[in-house]
Coordinates of C-alpha atoms and ligand atoms in Angstrom, one line a residue:
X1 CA -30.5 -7.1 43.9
X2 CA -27.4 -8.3 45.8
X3 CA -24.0 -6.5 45.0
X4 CA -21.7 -8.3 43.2
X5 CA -18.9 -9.6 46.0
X6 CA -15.4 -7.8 44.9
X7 CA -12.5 -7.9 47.8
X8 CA -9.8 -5.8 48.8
X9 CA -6.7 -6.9 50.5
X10 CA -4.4 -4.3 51.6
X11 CA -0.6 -5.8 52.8
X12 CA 0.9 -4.1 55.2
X13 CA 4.6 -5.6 55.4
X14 CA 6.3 -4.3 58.9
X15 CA 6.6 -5.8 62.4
X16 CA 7.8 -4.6 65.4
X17 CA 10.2 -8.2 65.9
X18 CA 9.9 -11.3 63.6
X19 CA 8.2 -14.9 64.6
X20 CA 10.8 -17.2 63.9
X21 CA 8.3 -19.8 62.3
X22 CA 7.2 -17.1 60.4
X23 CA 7.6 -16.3 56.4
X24 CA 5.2 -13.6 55.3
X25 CA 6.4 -10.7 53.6
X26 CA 7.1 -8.3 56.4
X27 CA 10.4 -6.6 57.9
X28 CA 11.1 -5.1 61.1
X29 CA 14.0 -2.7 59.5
X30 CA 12.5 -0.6 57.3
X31 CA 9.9 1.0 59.2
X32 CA 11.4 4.8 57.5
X33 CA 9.7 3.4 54.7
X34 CA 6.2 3.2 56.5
X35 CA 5.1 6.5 55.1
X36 CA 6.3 6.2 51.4
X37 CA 5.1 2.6 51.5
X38 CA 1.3 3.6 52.3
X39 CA 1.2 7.3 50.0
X40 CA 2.4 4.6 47.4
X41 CA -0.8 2.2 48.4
X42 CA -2.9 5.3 48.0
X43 CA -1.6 5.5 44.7
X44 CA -2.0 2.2 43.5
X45 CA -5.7 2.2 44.8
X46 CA -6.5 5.6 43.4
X47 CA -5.0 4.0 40.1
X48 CA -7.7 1.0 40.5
X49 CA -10.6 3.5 40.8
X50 CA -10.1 5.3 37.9
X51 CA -9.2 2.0 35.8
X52 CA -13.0 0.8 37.0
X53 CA -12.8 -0.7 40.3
X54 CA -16.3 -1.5 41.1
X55 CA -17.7 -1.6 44.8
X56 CA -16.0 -3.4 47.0
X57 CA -17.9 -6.0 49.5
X58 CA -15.2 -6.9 51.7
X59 CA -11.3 -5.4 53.0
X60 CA -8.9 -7.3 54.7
X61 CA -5.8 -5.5 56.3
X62 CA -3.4 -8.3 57.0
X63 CA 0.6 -8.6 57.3
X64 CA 2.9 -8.1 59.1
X65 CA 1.3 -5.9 61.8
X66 CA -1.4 -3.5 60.4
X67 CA -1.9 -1.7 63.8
X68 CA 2.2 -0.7 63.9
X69 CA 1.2 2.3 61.2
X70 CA -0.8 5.2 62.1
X71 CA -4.5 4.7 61.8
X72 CA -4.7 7.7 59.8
X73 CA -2.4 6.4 57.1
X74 CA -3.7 3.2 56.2
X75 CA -7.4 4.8 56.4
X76 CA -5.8 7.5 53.5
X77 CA -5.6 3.5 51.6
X78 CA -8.9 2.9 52.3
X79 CA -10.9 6.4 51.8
X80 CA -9.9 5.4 48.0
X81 CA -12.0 2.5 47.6
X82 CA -16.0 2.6 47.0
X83 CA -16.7 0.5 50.1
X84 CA -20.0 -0.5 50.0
X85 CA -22.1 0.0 53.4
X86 CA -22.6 -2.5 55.8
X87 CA -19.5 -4.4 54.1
X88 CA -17.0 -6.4 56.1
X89 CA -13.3 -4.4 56.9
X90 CA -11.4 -6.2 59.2
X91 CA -8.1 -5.6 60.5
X92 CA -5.1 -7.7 61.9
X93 CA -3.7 -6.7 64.9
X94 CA -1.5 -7.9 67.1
X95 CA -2.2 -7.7 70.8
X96 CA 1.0 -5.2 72.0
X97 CA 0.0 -2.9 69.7
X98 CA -4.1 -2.7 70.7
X99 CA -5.4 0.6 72.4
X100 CA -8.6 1.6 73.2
X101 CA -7.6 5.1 70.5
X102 CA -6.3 3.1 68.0
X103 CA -9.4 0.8 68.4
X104 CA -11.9 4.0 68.5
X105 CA -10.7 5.5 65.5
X106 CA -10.9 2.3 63.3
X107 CA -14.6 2.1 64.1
X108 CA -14.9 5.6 63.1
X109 CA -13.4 4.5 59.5
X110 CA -16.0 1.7 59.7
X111 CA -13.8 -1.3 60.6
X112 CA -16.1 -4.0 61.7
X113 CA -14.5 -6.9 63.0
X114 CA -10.6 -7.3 64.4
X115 CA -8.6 -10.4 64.0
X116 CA -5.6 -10.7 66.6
X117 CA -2.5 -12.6 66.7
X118 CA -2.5 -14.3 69.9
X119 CA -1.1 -18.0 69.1
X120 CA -1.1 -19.0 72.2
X121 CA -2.7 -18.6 75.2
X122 CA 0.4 -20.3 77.8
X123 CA 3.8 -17.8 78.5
X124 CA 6.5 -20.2 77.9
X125 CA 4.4 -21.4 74.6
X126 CA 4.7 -18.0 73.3
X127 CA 8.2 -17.5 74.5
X128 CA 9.0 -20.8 72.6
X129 CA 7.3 -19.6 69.7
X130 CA 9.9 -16.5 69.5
X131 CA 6.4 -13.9 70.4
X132 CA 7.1 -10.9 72.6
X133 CA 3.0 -10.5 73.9
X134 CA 1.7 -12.0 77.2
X135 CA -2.1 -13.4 77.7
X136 CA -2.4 -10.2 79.4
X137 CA -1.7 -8.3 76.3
X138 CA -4.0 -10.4 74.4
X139 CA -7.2 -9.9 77.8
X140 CA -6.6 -5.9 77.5
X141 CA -6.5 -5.9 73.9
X142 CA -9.9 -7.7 73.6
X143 CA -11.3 -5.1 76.1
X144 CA -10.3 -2.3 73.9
X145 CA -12.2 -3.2 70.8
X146 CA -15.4 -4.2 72.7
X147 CA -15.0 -0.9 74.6
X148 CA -14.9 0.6 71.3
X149 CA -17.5 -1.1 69.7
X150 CA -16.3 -3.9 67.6
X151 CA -18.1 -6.7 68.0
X152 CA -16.8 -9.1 65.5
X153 CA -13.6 -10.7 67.0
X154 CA -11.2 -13.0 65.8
X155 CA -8.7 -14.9 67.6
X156 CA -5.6 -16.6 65.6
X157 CA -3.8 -19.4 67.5
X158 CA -1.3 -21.8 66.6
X159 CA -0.6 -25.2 68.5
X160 CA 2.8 -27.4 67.3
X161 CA 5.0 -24.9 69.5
X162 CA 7.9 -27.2 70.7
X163 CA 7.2 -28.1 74.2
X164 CA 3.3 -27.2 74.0
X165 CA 1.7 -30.3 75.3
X166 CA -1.7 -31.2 74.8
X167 CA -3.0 -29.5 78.4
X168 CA -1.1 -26.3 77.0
X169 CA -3.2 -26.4 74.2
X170 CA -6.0 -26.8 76.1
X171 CA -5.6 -24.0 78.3
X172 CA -4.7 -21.9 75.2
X173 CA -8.0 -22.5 73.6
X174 CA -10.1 -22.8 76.9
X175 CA -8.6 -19.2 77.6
X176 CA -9.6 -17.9 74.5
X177 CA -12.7 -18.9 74.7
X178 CA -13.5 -17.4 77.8
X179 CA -12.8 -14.3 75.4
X180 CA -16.0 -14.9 73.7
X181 CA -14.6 -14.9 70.4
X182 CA -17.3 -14.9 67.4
X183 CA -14.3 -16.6 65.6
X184 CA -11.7 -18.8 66.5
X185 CA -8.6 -19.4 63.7
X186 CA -6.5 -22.3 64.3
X187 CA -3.4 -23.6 62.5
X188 CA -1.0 -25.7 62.8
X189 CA 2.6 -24.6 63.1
X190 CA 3.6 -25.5 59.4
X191 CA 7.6 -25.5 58.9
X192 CA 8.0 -22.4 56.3
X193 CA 11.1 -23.1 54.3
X194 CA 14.2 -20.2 55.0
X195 CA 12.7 -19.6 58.5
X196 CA 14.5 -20.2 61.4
X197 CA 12.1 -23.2 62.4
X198 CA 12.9 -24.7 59.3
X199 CA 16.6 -24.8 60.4
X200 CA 15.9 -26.3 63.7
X201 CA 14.3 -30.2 63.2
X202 CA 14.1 -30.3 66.8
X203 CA 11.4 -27.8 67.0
X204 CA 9.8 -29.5 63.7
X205 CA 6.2 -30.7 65.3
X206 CA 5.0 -34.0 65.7
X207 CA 2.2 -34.8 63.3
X208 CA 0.2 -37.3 65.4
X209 CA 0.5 -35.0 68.5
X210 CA -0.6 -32.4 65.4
X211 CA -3.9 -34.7 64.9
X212 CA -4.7 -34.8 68.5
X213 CA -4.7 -30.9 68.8
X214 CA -6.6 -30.4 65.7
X215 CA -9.2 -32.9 67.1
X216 CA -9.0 -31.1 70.7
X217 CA -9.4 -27.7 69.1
X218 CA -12.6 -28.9 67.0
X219 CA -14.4 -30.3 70.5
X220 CA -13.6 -27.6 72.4
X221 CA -14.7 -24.9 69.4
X222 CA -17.7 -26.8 68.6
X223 CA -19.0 -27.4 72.3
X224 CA -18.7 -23.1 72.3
X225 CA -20.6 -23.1 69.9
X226 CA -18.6 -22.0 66.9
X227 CA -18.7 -24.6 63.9
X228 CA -16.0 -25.3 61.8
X229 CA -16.5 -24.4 58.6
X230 CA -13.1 -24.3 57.0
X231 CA -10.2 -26.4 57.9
X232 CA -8.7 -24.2 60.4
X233 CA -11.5 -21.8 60.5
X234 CA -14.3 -21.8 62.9
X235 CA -17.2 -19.5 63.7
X236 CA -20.9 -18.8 65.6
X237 CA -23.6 -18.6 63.0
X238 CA -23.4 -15.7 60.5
X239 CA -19.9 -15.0 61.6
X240 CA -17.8 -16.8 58.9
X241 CA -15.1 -14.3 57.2
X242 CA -16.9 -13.0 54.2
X243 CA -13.4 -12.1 52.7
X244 CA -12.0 -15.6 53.1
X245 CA -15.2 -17.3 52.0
X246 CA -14.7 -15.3 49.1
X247 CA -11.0 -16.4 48.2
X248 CA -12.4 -19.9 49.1
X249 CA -15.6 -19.4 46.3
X250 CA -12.7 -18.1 43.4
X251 CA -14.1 -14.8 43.7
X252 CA -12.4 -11.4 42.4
X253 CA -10.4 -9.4 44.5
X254 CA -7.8 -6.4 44.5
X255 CA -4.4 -6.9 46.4
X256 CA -2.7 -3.5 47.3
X257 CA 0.9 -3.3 48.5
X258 CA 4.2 -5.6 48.6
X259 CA 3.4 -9.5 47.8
X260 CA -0.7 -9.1 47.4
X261 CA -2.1 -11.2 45.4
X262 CA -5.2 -10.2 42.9
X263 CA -7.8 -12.2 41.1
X264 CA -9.4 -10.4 38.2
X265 CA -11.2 -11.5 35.4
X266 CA -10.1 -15.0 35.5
X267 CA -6.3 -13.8 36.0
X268 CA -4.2 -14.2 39.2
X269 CA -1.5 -11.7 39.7
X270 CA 0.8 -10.8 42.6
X271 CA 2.9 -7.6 43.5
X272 CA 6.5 -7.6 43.8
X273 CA 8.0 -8.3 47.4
X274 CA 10.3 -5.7 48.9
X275 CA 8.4 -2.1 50.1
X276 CA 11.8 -0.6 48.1
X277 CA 11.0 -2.0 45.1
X278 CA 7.3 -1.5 45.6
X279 CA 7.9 2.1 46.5
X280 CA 10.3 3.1 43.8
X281 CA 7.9 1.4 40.8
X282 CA 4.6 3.4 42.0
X283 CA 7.4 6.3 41.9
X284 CA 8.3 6.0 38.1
X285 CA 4.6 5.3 37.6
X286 CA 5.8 1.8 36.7
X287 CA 3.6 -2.0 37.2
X288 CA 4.1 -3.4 40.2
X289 CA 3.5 -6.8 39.0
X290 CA 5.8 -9.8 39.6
X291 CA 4.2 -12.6 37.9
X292 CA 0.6 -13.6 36.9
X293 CA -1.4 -16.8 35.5
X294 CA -4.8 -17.5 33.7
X295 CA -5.7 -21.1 34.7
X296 CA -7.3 -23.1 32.0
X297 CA -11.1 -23.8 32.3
X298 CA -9.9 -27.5 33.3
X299 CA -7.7 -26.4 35.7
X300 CA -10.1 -24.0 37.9
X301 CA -12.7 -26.5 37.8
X302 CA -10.6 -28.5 39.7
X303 CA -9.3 -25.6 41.9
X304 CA -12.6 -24.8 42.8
X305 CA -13.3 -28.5 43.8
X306 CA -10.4 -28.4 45.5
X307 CA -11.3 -25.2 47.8
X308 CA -15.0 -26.2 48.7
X309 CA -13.9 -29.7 50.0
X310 CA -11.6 -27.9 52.5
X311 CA -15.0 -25.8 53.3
X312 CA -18.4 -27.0 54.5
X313 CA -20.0 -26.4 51.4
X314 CA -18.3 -29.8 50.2
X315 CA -18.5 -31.1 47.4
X316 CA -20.8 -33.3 44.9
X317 CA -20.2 -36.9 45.6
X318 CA -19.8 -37.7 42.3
X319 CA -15.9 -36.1 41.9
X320 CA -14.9 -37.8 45.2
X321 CA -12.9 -41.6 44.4
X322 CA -13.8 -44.6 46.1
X323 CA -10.3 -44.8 47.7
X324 CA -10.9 -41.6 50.2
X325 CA -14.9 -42.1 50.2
X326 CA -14.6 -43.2 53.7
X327 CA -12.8 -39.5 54.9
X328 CA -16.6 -37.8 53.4
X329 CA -19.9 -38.3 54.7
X330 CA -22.5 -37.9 52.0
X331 CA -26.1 -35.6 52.6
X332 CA -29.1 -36.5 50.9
X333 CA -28.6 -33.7 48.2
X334 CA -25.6 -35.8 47.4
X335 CA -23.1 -33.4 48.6
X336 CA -19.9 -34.7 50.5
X337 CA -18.3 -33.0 53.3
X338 CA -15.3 -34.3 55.3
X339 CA -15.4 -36.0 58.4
X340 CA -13.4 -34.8 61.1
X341 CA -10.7 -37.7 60.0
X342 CA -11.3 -36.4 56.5
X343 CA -10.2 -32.8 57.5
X344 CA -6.3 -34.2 58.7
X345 CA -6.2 -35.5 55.5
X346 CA -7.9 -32.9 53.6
X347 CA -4.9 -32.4 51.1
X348 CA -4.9 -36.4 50.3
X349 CA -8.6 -36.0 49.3
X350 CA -8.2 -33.0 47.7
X351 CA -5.4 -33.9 45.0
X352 CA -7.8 -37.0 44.5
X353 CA -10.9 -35.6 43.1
X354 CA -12.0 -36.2 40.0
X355 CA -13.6 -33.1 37.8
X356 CA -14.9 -35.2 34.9
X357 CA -18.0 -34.3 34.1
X358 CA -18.3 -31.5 36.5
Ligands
SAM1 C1 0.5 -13.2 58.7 S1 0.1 -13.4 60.3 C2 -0.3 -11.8 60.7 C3 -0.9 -11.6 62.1 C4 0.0 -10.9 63.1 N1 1.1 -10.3 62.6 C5 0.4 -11.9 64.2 O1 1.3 -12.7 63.9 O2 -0.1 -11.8 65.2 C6 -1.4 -14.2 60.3 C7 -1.5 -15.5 61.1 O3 -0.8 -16.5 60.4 C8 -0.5 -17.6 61.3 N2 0.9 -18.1 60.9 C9 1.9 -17.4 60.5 N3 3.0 -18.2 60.3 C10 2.5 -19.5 60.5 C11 3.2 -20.8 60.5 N4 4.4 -20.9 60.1 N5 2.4 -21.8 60.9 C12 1.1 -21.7 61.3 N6 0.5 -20.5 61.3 C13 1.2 -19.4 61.0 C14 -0.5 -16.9 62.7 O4 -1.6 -17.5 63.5 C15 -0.8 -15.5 62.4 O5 -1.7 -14.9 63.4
SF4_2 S1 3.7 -14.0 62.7 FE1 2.8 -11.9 62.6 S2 4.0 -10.7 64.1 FE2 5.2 -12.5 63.7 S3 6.6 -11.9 62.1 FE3 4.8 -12.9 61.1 S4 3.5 -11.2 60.6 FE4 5.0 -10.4 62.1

């Protein structure tokens, strides 16, 4: 019988400098804290087992910059959890930080596929986008996880950087391909609010140069033969995140750490955000909760609808309006996906789609 899918995320909130587009929960001052911070993870996952966590299917390490703290920390995290074998642990690194150690020892704690911060692919692009790494970093970092084994490898890269012009992108992708990625993430530079972007509108990008590097990014991913098969997500065959499709299908998962969100149950909650505060509750033996919600029955149908049509599992024709049926192309099981045109307007379809009846 196949295992029930249950997730772990596991936040790890420091960075060695900040991205100035950048507005995750992470901090490049409090790195005393990296110790406390992760013996308090520990806690909060031993915490989980005992309340009844069941096996867990997937793990995602994300940030901030996982590979900053010692391997043999964050694996004290995850030597709590029942992982199930053969299940999906990936890490996010970010390419300074790679080294063919660090990289041995997370396959020996059965991490099976890497995801790495690269961006961009051109110097000046990554100097413009406030990063410290060079494509070098990003070549010899690649080289140390297939030297020590892992084979699933993906690259994140973002395109919008001021100055970045469309043969930039190009480059960027075309040298990340010759990486032989299994997986290619690619967004586009959104404008967080409170970030330093957000206070400079002449670094805000352009959102028809946008389009055009969405729709360079999809032909030169798909001609490599990885198909897109979320938004921003692409992937060879058998390759798609298993953690992500899982977020994408409503599944249930566990957030450990500052600013993790969990999904239990049919309730969403999410931890508080400073490591101090997070540090000092799991201290007094306190919740580390911030907020939760329970979406009415209505409400997740919709949500649901509403994450497939971003996916390629699409949708069934019947909830999509006749004003945005030309952004879907409809199969013969009478399930719409978007066109590529549909995709850079995935959000206008998305709020459009009608449940009724569902
Ligand atoms: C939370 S970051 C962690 C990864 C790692 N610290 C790094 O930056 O290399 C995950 C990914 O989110 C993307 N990202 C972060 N901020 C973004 C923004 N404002 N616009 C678009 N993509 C962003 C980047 O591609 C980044 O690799
Ligand atoms: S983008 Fe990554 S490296 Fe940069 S500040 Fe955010 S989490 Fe840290």
């Amino acid at each position: 019988m196949k295992q029930p899918e249950f997730g772990v995320y596991v936040h790890v909130p420091f960075c060695a400098s900040r991205c100035d587009y950048c507005a995750f929960a992470t901090w490049t001052d409090r790195h005393h804290l990296i110790g406390d911070y992760l013996a308090a993870c520990v806690t909060q996952a031993r915490a989980a087992v005992e309340g009844g966590l069941g096996p867990v299917t997937s793990v995602f390490v994300g940030g901030g910059t996982p590979n900053l703290v010692p391997a043999i920390d964050l694996f004290a995290v995850l030597d709590e959890l029942p992982i199930v074998e053969g299940a999906e642990v990936t890490i996010e690194c970010n390419p300074d930080e790679v080294d063919l150690a660090q990289m041995k020892t997370y396959v020996e704690h059965r991490v099976t596929r890497i995801s790495l911060g690269v961006q961009s692919m051109v110097p000046a692009v990554l100097a413009t986008l406030g990063r410290v790494h060079d494509p070098e970093n990003v070549r010899r970092a690649v080289d140390a996880a297939r030297q020590a084994g892992i084979d699933r490898l993906n690259l994140d890269l973002i395109y919008g950087a001021v100055g970045e012009s469309l043969d930039d992108w190009q480059t960027s992708l075309a040298e990340a391909l010759k990486l032989r990625p299994d997986h290619v993430s690619a967004y586009a530079l959104t404008v967080e609010p409170g970030t330093p972007l957000a206070d400079d509108p002449d670094r805000h990008p352009d959102d028809d140069v946008q389009a055009d590097k969405y729709i360079l990014a999809d032909e030169m991913l798909t001609d490599a033969g990885l198909a897109n098969y979320e938004i921003s997500n692409w992937a060879k065959s058998g390759q798609e995140c298993q953690h992500n499709l899982l977020y994408w299908r409503q599944g249930e998962y566990l957030g450990l750490g500052v600013a993790a969100h969990s999904h239990i149950d049919g309730r969403r909650f999410w931890s508080v955000r400073t490591p101090e505060r997070f540090v000092s509750a799991i201290a007094k033996g306190q919740s580390t909760e911030a907020g939760s919600e329970t979406l009415d029955p209505e409400a997740r149908v919709l949500e649901a609808l509403q994450l497939s049509i971003r996916t390629n599992r699409g949708v069934p024709a019947s909830v999509v309006p006749e004003e945005v049926s030309h952004l879907v192309l409809v199969d013969e099981a009478g399930t719409a996906r978007l066109t590529r045109d549909g995709r850079l307007l995935a959000n206008e379809v998305a709020v459009r789609l009608e449940p009724r009846g569902e």
